[in-house]
Amino acid sequence: MIKDRLCTKRALVVLDDVSEFEQLNALCGNRNGIGPGSIIIITTRDARLLDILGVDYIYEAEELNACESLELFNWHAFREASPTEGFLSLSEDVVYYCGGLPLALEVLGSYLFKRTKHEWHSVLSKLKKIPNDQIHDKLKISFDGLRDHMEKDIFLDVSCFFIGKDRAYVTEILNGCGLHADIGLTVLIERSLIKVENNNKLRMHSLLRDMGREIVRESSPEEPEKRSRLWCHEDVVDVLTDHNGTKAIEGLVMKLQMTSCVCFDTSAFEKMKRLRLLQLEHVQLNGDYECFPKHLRWLSWQGFPLKYTPENFYQKNLVAMDFKHIDRGTEDPKSQSFQVLEKHPGLFKLTEPRKAHYEGLSKFV
């Protein structure tokens, strides 16, 4: 009935939030089925659908700039174009958090309408730890629309560990994890969940990053040791200090200051049987490295405290390793990159960067 009416009329047709090719094919697969001079506008989260259909033009909606963001936020938070006196700085903080995303600006603006300064401060403080539920639920629709667990795992890995990293480097690591990242990252880019900068670095909108991390946190809100990925400093310190890591943990980031005197024991990692991604900065470990995880695919250790890898430090499954040694004995410590050069049973000599031979290891930084 719709096709019968459209074929004789000049029409403007808007297909909003299309998620399946079958929807497009049924409505506009045959362009001859619509009157001459007609225009079809399609909105979708999946750019691949538009490529398959062979549309004439693709426009990617851009984030609002700072001025546009502030004005949109003001209309929702104050019901006028300018903020109430004394609220400009707070408004700018909220706008910065939203990162030019209209949905977030509207939701948070409406939420903060007629609230006190004290309540504004409380909301901003809370947002640093837990995203707004309305924004989270809307953004999570894109995550839920991913086809399989591998695409979802790639998204969560990037949101927790690989923002700002080289695409080829990340692809190699995640392929080593069995996630088929060549196609997986491409799908995430088509779904606008990840962007690639001109320098080939991966980028993700801060609210999408927070959405991914919240998905991980929600899996075990009160017991971080039962989450699949750990990046929050306080959570990691608690897990390593209490030695209560579990096999649920697949990735972990621990960053300390170069002057930190905090030291952990290698046995804190013993129960992390499925740990595959580990990033350490200026972390000192004591103990037997026999306890260290044996299934790591990526090990990044900036500020590695030793000149030689310890005995029992055999990592046959590594795909990429990035060590940077810090000589703490000097007054002005300088970093030097080291890589494995000579392989001996249980001992690997670290030396200046050059092509190395290391079982399973194919990438150095």
Short mmCIF file of C-alpha atoms in Angstrom, two decimals:
data_model
loop_
_atom_site.label_atom_id
_atom_site.label_comp_id
_atom_site.label_asym_id
_atom_site.label_seq_id
_atom_site.Cartn_x
_atom_site.Cartn_y
_atom_site.Cartn_z
CA MET A 1 0.00 0.00 0.00
CA ILE A 2 2.84 2.38 0.91
CA LYS A 3 4.71 1.56 -2.29
CA ASP A 4 1.57 2.08 -4.39
CA ARG A 5 1.13 5.58 -3.00
CA LEU A 6 4.81 6.59 -3.17
CA CYS A 7 5.42 5.51 -6.75
CA THR A 8 3.23 8.31 -8.09
CA LYS A 9 4.27 11.11 -5.72
CA ARG A 10 7.26 13.32 -5.13
CA ALA A 11 7.99 12.64 -1.47
CA LEU A 12 10.44 13.22 1.37
CA VAL A 13 10.83 9.90 3.20
CA VAL A 14 12.65 9.66 6.54
CA LEU A 15 13.65 6.24 7.85
CA ASP A 16 14.86 6.74 11.40
CA ASP A 17 17.12 4.44 13.43
CA VAL A 18 17.36 1.63 10.89
CA SER A 19 19.22 -1.39 12.27
CA GLU A 20 18.65 -4.18 9.72
CA PHE A 21 19.27 -4.28 5.97
CA GLU A 22 15.97 -6.08 5.47
CA GLN A 23 14.17 -2.95 6.70
CA LEU A 24 15.87 -0.83 4.05
CA ASN A 25 15.43 -3.40 1.32
CA ALA A 26 11.71 -3.67 2.00
CA LEU A 27 11.13 0.09 2.01
CA CYS A 28 13.56 1.45 -0.54
CA GLY A 29 15.48 -1.42 -2.10
CA ASN A 30 14.00 -0.53 -5.50
CA ARG A 31 14.51 3.15 -6.16
CA ASN A 32 12.13 3.03 -9.12
CA GLY A 33 9.34 2.41 -6.65
CA ILE A 34 9.26 6.04 -5.53
CA GLY A 35 8.18 9.09 -7.48
CA PRO A 36 10.70 11.20 -9.48
CA GLY A 37 12.42 13.95 -7.48
CA SER A 38 11.82 12.18 -4.18
CA ILE A 39 14.43 12.16 -1.40
CA ILE A 40 15.01 9.38 1.14
CA ILE A 41 16.82 10.24 4.39
CA ILE A 42 18.07 7.32 6.48
CA THR A 43 19.45 7.52 10.00
CA THR A 44 21.32 4.52 11.36
CA ARG A 45 24.02 3.52 13.83
CA ASP A 46 25.55 1.20 11.22
CA ALA A 47 27.31 2.83 8.26
CA ARG A 48 27.72 -0.59 6.64
CA LEU A 49 23.99 -0.66 5.85
CA LEU A 50 24.33 2.52 3.80
CA ASP A 51 27.29 1.09 1.87
CA ILE A 52 25.32 -2.05 1.01
CA LEU A 53 22.33 0.00 -0.14
CA GLY A 54 24.57 2.22 -2.27
CA VAL A 55 23.25 5.58 -1.07
CA ASP A 56 24.25 8.73 -2.93
CA TYR A 57 25.65 10.59 0.07
CA ILE A 58 26.62 9.80 3.66
CA TYR A 59 26.69 12.53 6.29
CA GLU A 60 28.23 11.74 9.66
CA ALA A 61 26.72 13.85 12.42
CA GLU A 62 29.43 15.84 14.17
CA GLU A 63 29.70 16.70 17.84
CA LEU A 64 28.56 20.17 18.86
CA ASN A 65 31.26 22.76 19.46
CA ALA A 66 31.71 24.41 22.85
CA CYS A 67 29.43 27.38 22.13
CA GLU A 68 26.65 25.26 20.65
CA SER A 69 26.92 22.80 23.52
CA LEU A 70 26.67 25.50 26.17
CA GLU A 71 23.63 27.09 24.52
CA LEU A 72 21.79 23.75 24.21
CA PHE A 73 22.62 22.87 27.80
CA ASN A 74 21.47 26.28 29.06
CA TRP A 75 18.07 25.93 27.41
CA HIS A 76 17.50 22.70 29.35
CA ALA A 77 19.16 23.66 32.65
CA PHE A 78 17.94 27.26 32.91
CA ARG A 79 15.22 27.52 30.23
CA GLU A 80 17.13 30.39 28.61
CA ALA A 81 20.22 30.89 26.44
CA SER A 82 22.49 32.08 29.26
CA PRO A 83 23.16 30.46 32.64
CA THR A 84 21.92 31.89 35.90
CA GLU A 85 24.45 34.16 37.62
CA GLY A 86 27.06 32.13 39.47
CA PHE A 87 26.48 28.95 37.44
CA LEU A 88 28.67 29.64 34.38
CA SER A 89 31.72 27.74 35.62
CA LEU A 90 29.63 24.76 36.72
CA SER A 91 27.81 24.77 33.38
CA GLU A 92 31.11 24.72 31.51
CA ASP A 93 32.22 21.73 33.59
CA VAL A 94 29.08 19.80 32.65
CA VAL A 95 29.43 20.79 28.99
CA TYR A 96 33.03 19.57 28.97
CA TYR A 97 31.92 16.24 30.42
CA CYS A 98 29.27 15.83 27.71
CA GLY A 99 31.84 16.19 24.93
CA GLY A 100 29.45 17.80 22.43
CA LEU A 101 26.88 14.99 22.60
CA PRO A 102 23.35 16.51 22.35
CA LEU A 103 21.71 13.60 24.18
CA ALA A 104 23.94 14.07 27.22
CA LEU A 105 23.54 17.86 27.21
CA GLU A 106 19.75 17.58 27.16
CA VAL A 107 19.54 14.82 29.78
CA LEU A 108 21.93 16.44 32.26
CA GLY A 109 20.52 19.92 31.62
CA SER A 110 17.01 18.74 32.46
CA TYR A 111 18.28 16.80 35.47
CA LEU A 112 20.04 19.87 36.91
CA PHE A 113 17.14 22.27 36.31
CA LYS A 114 16.32 24.22 39.50
CA ARG A 115 18.92 22.37 41.59
CA THR A 116 21.24 24.12 44.05
CA LYS A 117 24.97 24.69 43.55
CA HIS A 118 25.69 22.09 46.18
CA GLU A 119 23.62 19.57 44.23
CA TRP A 120 25.43 20.48 41.00
CA HIS A 121 28.77 19.79 42.66
CA SER A 122 27.45 16.48 43.94
CA VAL A 123 26.26 15.45 40.48
CA LEU A 124 29.61 16.32 38.87
CA SER A 125 31.47 14.37 41.53
CA LYS A 126 29.20 11.35 41.03
CA LEU A 127 29.62 11.44 37.24
CA LYS A 128 33.35 10.86 37.66
CA LYS A 129 32.53 7.41 39.04
CA ILE A 130 29.13 6.41 37.68
CA PRO A 131 27.52 7.63 34.40
CA ASN A 132 24.01 9.05 34.36
CA ASP A 133 21.64 6.09 33.93
CA GLN A 134 19.56 7.67 31.16
CA ILE A 135 22.62 8.47 29.06
CA HIS A 136 24.13 5.06 29.81
CA ASP A 137 20.98 3.19 28.76
CA LYS A 138 20.68 5.12 25.48
CA LEU A 139 24.32 4.61 24.53
CA LYS A 140 24.24 0.95 25.54
CA ILE A 141 21.75 0.27 22.73
CA SER A 142 24.68 0.40 20.29
CA PHE A 143 26.69 -2.03 22.41
CA ASP A 144 23.75 -4.43 22.74
CA GLY A 145 23.34 -4.31 18.96
CA LEU A 146 26.78 -5.87 18.36
CA ARG A 147 26.51 -9.32 16.81
CA ASP A 148 28.65 -11.49 19.04
CA HIS A 149 30.74 -11.62 22.21
CA MET A 150 34.00 -11.02 20.30
CA GLU A 151 32.88 -7.62 19.04
CA LYS A 152 31.71 -6.77 22.56
CA ASP A 153 35.00 -7.95 24.09
CA ILE A 154 36.97 -5.82 21.63
CA PHE A 155 34.88 -2.77 22.52
CA LEU A 156 35.40 -3.33 26.25
CA ASP A 157 39.15 -3.94 25.80
CA VAL A 158 39.54 -0.70 23.85
CA SER A 159 37.44 1.33 26.29
CA CYS A 160 39.52 0.08 29.24
CA PHE A 161 43.05 -0.23 27.80
CA PHE A 162 43.67 0.86 24.22
CA ILE A 163 42.34 4.37 23.64
CA GLY A 164 45.15 6.35 21.99
CA LYS A 165 46.99 3.21 20.85
CA ASP A 166 47.92 2.43 17.24
CA ARG A 167 45.23 0.48 15.40
CA ALA A 168 47.63 -2.05 13.86
CA TYR A 169 49.29 -2.61 17.25
CA VAL A 170 45.94 -3.21 18.98
CA THR A 171 44.74 -5.44 16.15
CA GLU A 172 47.77 -7.67 16.53
CA ILE A 173 47.30 -7.99 20.29
CA LEU A 174 43.58 -8.73 20.10
CA ASN A 175 44.11 -11.21 17.28
CA GLY A 176 46.51 -12.94 19.65
CA CYS A 177 43.61 -13.13 22.11
CA GLY A 178 41.55 -14.93 19.46
CA LEU A 179 39.13 -12.02 18.94
CA HIS A 180 39.48 -11.61 15.14
CA ALA A 181 40.12 -7.91 15.54
CA ASP A 182 40.63 -7.11 11.82
CA ILE A 183 36.91 -7.43 11.19
CA GLY A 184 35.91 -6.66 14.79
CA LEU A 185 37.47 -3.19 14.86
CA THR A 186 36.05 -2.46 11.41
CA VAL A 187 32.54 -3.25 12.68
CA LEU A 188 33.01 -0.98 15.71
CA ILE A 189 34.16 1.83 13.41
CA GLU A 190 31.13 1.30 11.15
CA ARG A 191 28.89 1.48 14.23
CA SER A 192 30.60 4.76 15.30
CA LEU A 193 31.68 3.19 18.59
CA ILE A 194 35.35 3.77 17.75
CA LYS A 195 37.08 6.33 15.55
CA VAL A 196 40.52 6.20 13.96
CA GLU A 197 42.57 9.41 13.89
CA ASN A 198 44.73 10.46 10.94
CA ASN A 199 47.77 9.05 12.76
CA ASN A 200 46.01 5.65 12.99
CA LYS A 201 45.38 6.01 16.75
CA LEU A 202 42.13 4.70 18.19
CA ARG A 203 39.76 7.27 19.67
CA MET A 204 36.51 6.88 21.57
CA HIS A 205 34.07 9.49 22.81
CA SER A 206 34.51 9.87 26.56
CA LEU A 207 30.86 8.95 27.23
CA LEU A 208 31.16 5.78 25.14
CA ARG A 209 34.30 4.96 27.10
CA ASP A 210 32.43 5.49 30.36
CA MET A 211 29.55 3.37 29.06
CA GLY A 212 31.92 0.48 28.34
CA ARG A 213 33.59 0.73 31.72
CA GLU A 214 30.23 0.92 33.47
CA ILE A 215 29.16 -2.32 31.76
CA VAL A 216 32.22 -3.96 33.32
CA ARG A 217 31.62 -2.36 36.74
CA GLU A 218 27.95 -3.37 36.77
CA SER A 219 28.92 -7.03 36.45
CA SER A 220 30.12 -6.92 40.08
CA PRO A 221 29.54 -3.49 41.70
CA GLU A 222 30.76 -4.38 45.19
CA GLU A 223 33.48 -6.96 44.39
CA PRO A 224 35.95 -5.63 41.80
CA GLU A 225 37.97 -8.86 41.89
CA LYS A 226 35.05 -10.54 40.10
CA ARG A 227 35.09 -8.11 37.15
CA SER A 228 36.69 -8.96 33.83
CA ARG A 229 38.74 -5.77 33.62
CA LEU A 230 40.28 -3.50 36.26
CA TRP A 231 41.44 0.06 35.56
CA CYS A 232 40.32 2.08 38.61
CA HIS A 233 43.36 2.78 40.82
CA GLU A 234 41.60 2.15 44.12
CA ASP A 235 40.11 -1.14 42.95
CA VAL A 236 43.45 -2.42 41.63
CA VAL A 237 45.28 -1.46 44.83
CA ASP A 238 42.69 -3.31 46.92
CA VAL A 239 42.88 -6.46 44.79
CA LEU A 240 46.70 -6.54 44.74
CA THR A 241 47.01 -5.70 48.43
CA ASP A 242 44.43 -8.23 49.59
CA HIS A 243 45.63 -10.95 47.18
CA ASN A 244 42.02 -11.67 46.22
CA GLY A 245 42.37 -11.70 42.44
CA THR A 246 40.27 -14.27 40.57
CA LYS A 247 40.22 -16.03 37.22
CA ALA A 248 37.51 -13.60 36.13
CA ILE A 249 40.12 -10.87 35.62
CA GLU A 250 41.27 -10.67 31.98
CA GLY A 251 42.87 -7.22 31.96
CA LEU A 252 44.45 -4.91 34.54
CA VAL A 253 46.04 -1.47 34.58
CA MET A 254 48.13 -0.19 37.48
CA LYS A 255 49.77 3.23 37.23
CA LEU A 256 51.93 4.75 39.98
CA GLN A 257 54.15 7.79 40.20
CA MET A 258 57.84 7.28 39.44
CA THR A 259 58.67 8.29 43.02
CA SER A 260 56.21 5.80 44.54
CA CYS A 261 57.61 3.43 47.16
CA VAL A 262 54.62 1.10 47.03
CA CYS A 263 55.58 -2.51 46.37
CA PHE A 264 53.37 -5.52 45.68
CA ASP A 265 54.07 -9.25 45.69
CA THR A 266 54.00 -11.38 42.56
CA SER A 267 51.72 -13.83 44.39
CA ALA A 268 48.96 -11.19 44.13
CA PHE A 269 48.63 -12.28 40.46
CA GLU A 270 48.64 -16.02 41.14
CA LYS A 271 44.86 -16.53 40.98
CA MET A 272 44.45 -14.44 37.80
CA LYS A 273 44.62 -17.50 35.58
CA ARG A 274 42.95 -15.81 32.58
CA LEU A 275 44.83 -12.50 32.67
CA ARG A 276 45.79 -11.60 29.09
CA LEU A 277 46.28 -7.81 29.16
CA LEU A 278 48.56 -6.19 31.74
CA GLN A 279 49.74 -2.58 31.85
CA LEU A 280 52.02 -1.42 34.66
CA GLU A 281 53.67 1.96 35.26
CA HIS A 282 56.39 2.33 37.90
CA VAL A 283 55.10 -0.73 39.72
CA GLN A 284 57.61 -2.68 41.82
CA LEU A 285 57.04 -6.36 42.46
CA ASN A 286 58.76 -8.71 44.88
CA GLY A 287 58.60 -12.47 44.95
CA ASP A 288 58.81 -15.50 42.71
CA TYR A 289 57.75 -14.85 39.10
CA GLU A 290 56.56 -18.43 38.90
CA CYS A 291 53.34 -16.92 40.28
CA PHE A 292 53.07 -14.48 37.37
CA PRO A 293 50.25 -15.09 34.85
CA LYS A 294 51.31 -17.44 32.05
CA HIS A 295 48.68 -16.50 29.46
CA LEU A 296 49.54 -12.84 28.88
CA ARG A 297 49.22 -11.60 25.30
CA TRP A 298 50.18 -7.99 26.06
CA LEU A 299 52.58 -6.77 28.72
CA SER A 300 53.37 -3.07 28.97
CA TRP A 301 55.66 -2.15 31.86
CA GLN A 302 56.83 1.45 31.93
CA GLY A 303 59.36 2.02 34.65
CA PHE A 304 60.40 -1.63 34.76
CA PRO A 305 62.64 -1.72 37.87
CA LEU A 306 65.09 -4.42 36.76
CA LYS A 307 67.83 -4.67 34.14
CA TYR A 308 67.21 -8.37 33.63
CA THR A 309 63.99 -10.30 33.56
CA PRO A 310 63.87 -12.58 36.61
CA GLU A 311 64.10 -16.34 36.52
CA ASN A 312 60.83 -18.16 35.86
CA PHE A 313 59.68 -15.20 33.77
CA TYR A 314 58.77 -17.27 30.75
CA GLN A 315 55.96 -15.83 28.63
CA LYS A 316 55.52 -18.04 25.59
CA ASN A 317 52.11 -16.58 24.71
CA LEU A 318 53.11 -12.91 24.48
CA VAL A 319 52.20 -11.12 21.27
CA ALA A 320 53.43 -7.65 22.24
CA MET A 321 55.70 -6.42 25.00
CA ASP A 322 56.69 -2.87 25.87
CA PHE A 323 59.30 -2.53 28.61
CA LYS A 324 60.87 0.75 29.64
CA HIS A 325 63.58 0.55 32.29
CA ILE A 326 64.08 3.31 34.86
CA ASP A 327 67.43 3.63 36.58
CA ARG A 328 66.34 4.72 40.05
CA GLY A 329 69.94 5.05 41.18
CA THR A 330 70.45 8.39 39.47
CA GLU A 331 69.35 11.74 40.79
CA ASP A 332 67.61 12.48 37.54
CA PRO A 333 66.19 9.14 36.36
CA LYS A 334 65.96 8.77 32.61
CA SER A 335 63.96 6.16 30.81
CA GLN A 336 65.38 3.79 28.25
CA SER A 337 63.47 1.30 26.19
CA PHE A 338 64.58 -2.31 26.43
CA GLN A 339 63.60 -5.40 24.54
CA VAL A 340 64.36 -9.07 24.71
CA LEU A 341 67.45 -9.90 22.65
CA GLU A 342 68.92 -13.15 23.92
CA LYS A 343 66.77 -16.06 25.00
CA HIS A 344 68.01 -18.42 27.69
CA PRO A 345 66.13 -20.93 29.86
CA GLY A 346 64.22 -18.83 32.39
CA LEU A 347 66.27 -15.68 31.74
CA PHE A 348 65.91 -13.02 29.08
CA LYS A 349 68.48 -10.27 28.75
CA LEU A 350 67.14 -6.79 28.19
CA THR A 351 69.12 -4.58 25.89
CA GLU A 352 68.78 -1.69 23.46
CA PRO A 353 65.92 -2.01 20.94
CA ARG A 354 66.54 -4.17 17.89
CA LYS A 355 64.87 -7.09 16.14
CA ALA A 356 64.53 -9.88 18.70
CA HIS A 357 63.71 -13.57 18.77
CA TYR A 358 61.10 -14.53 21.33
CA GLU A 359 58.62 -17.33 21.03
CA GLY A 360 55.22 -15.99 20.06
CA LEU A 361 56.38 -12.36 20.26
CA SER A 362 55.89 -10.41 17.06
CA LYS A 363 55.65 -6.76 18.08
CA PHE A 364 57.90 -4.40 20.03
CA VAL A 365 57.33 -0.78 20.99
#
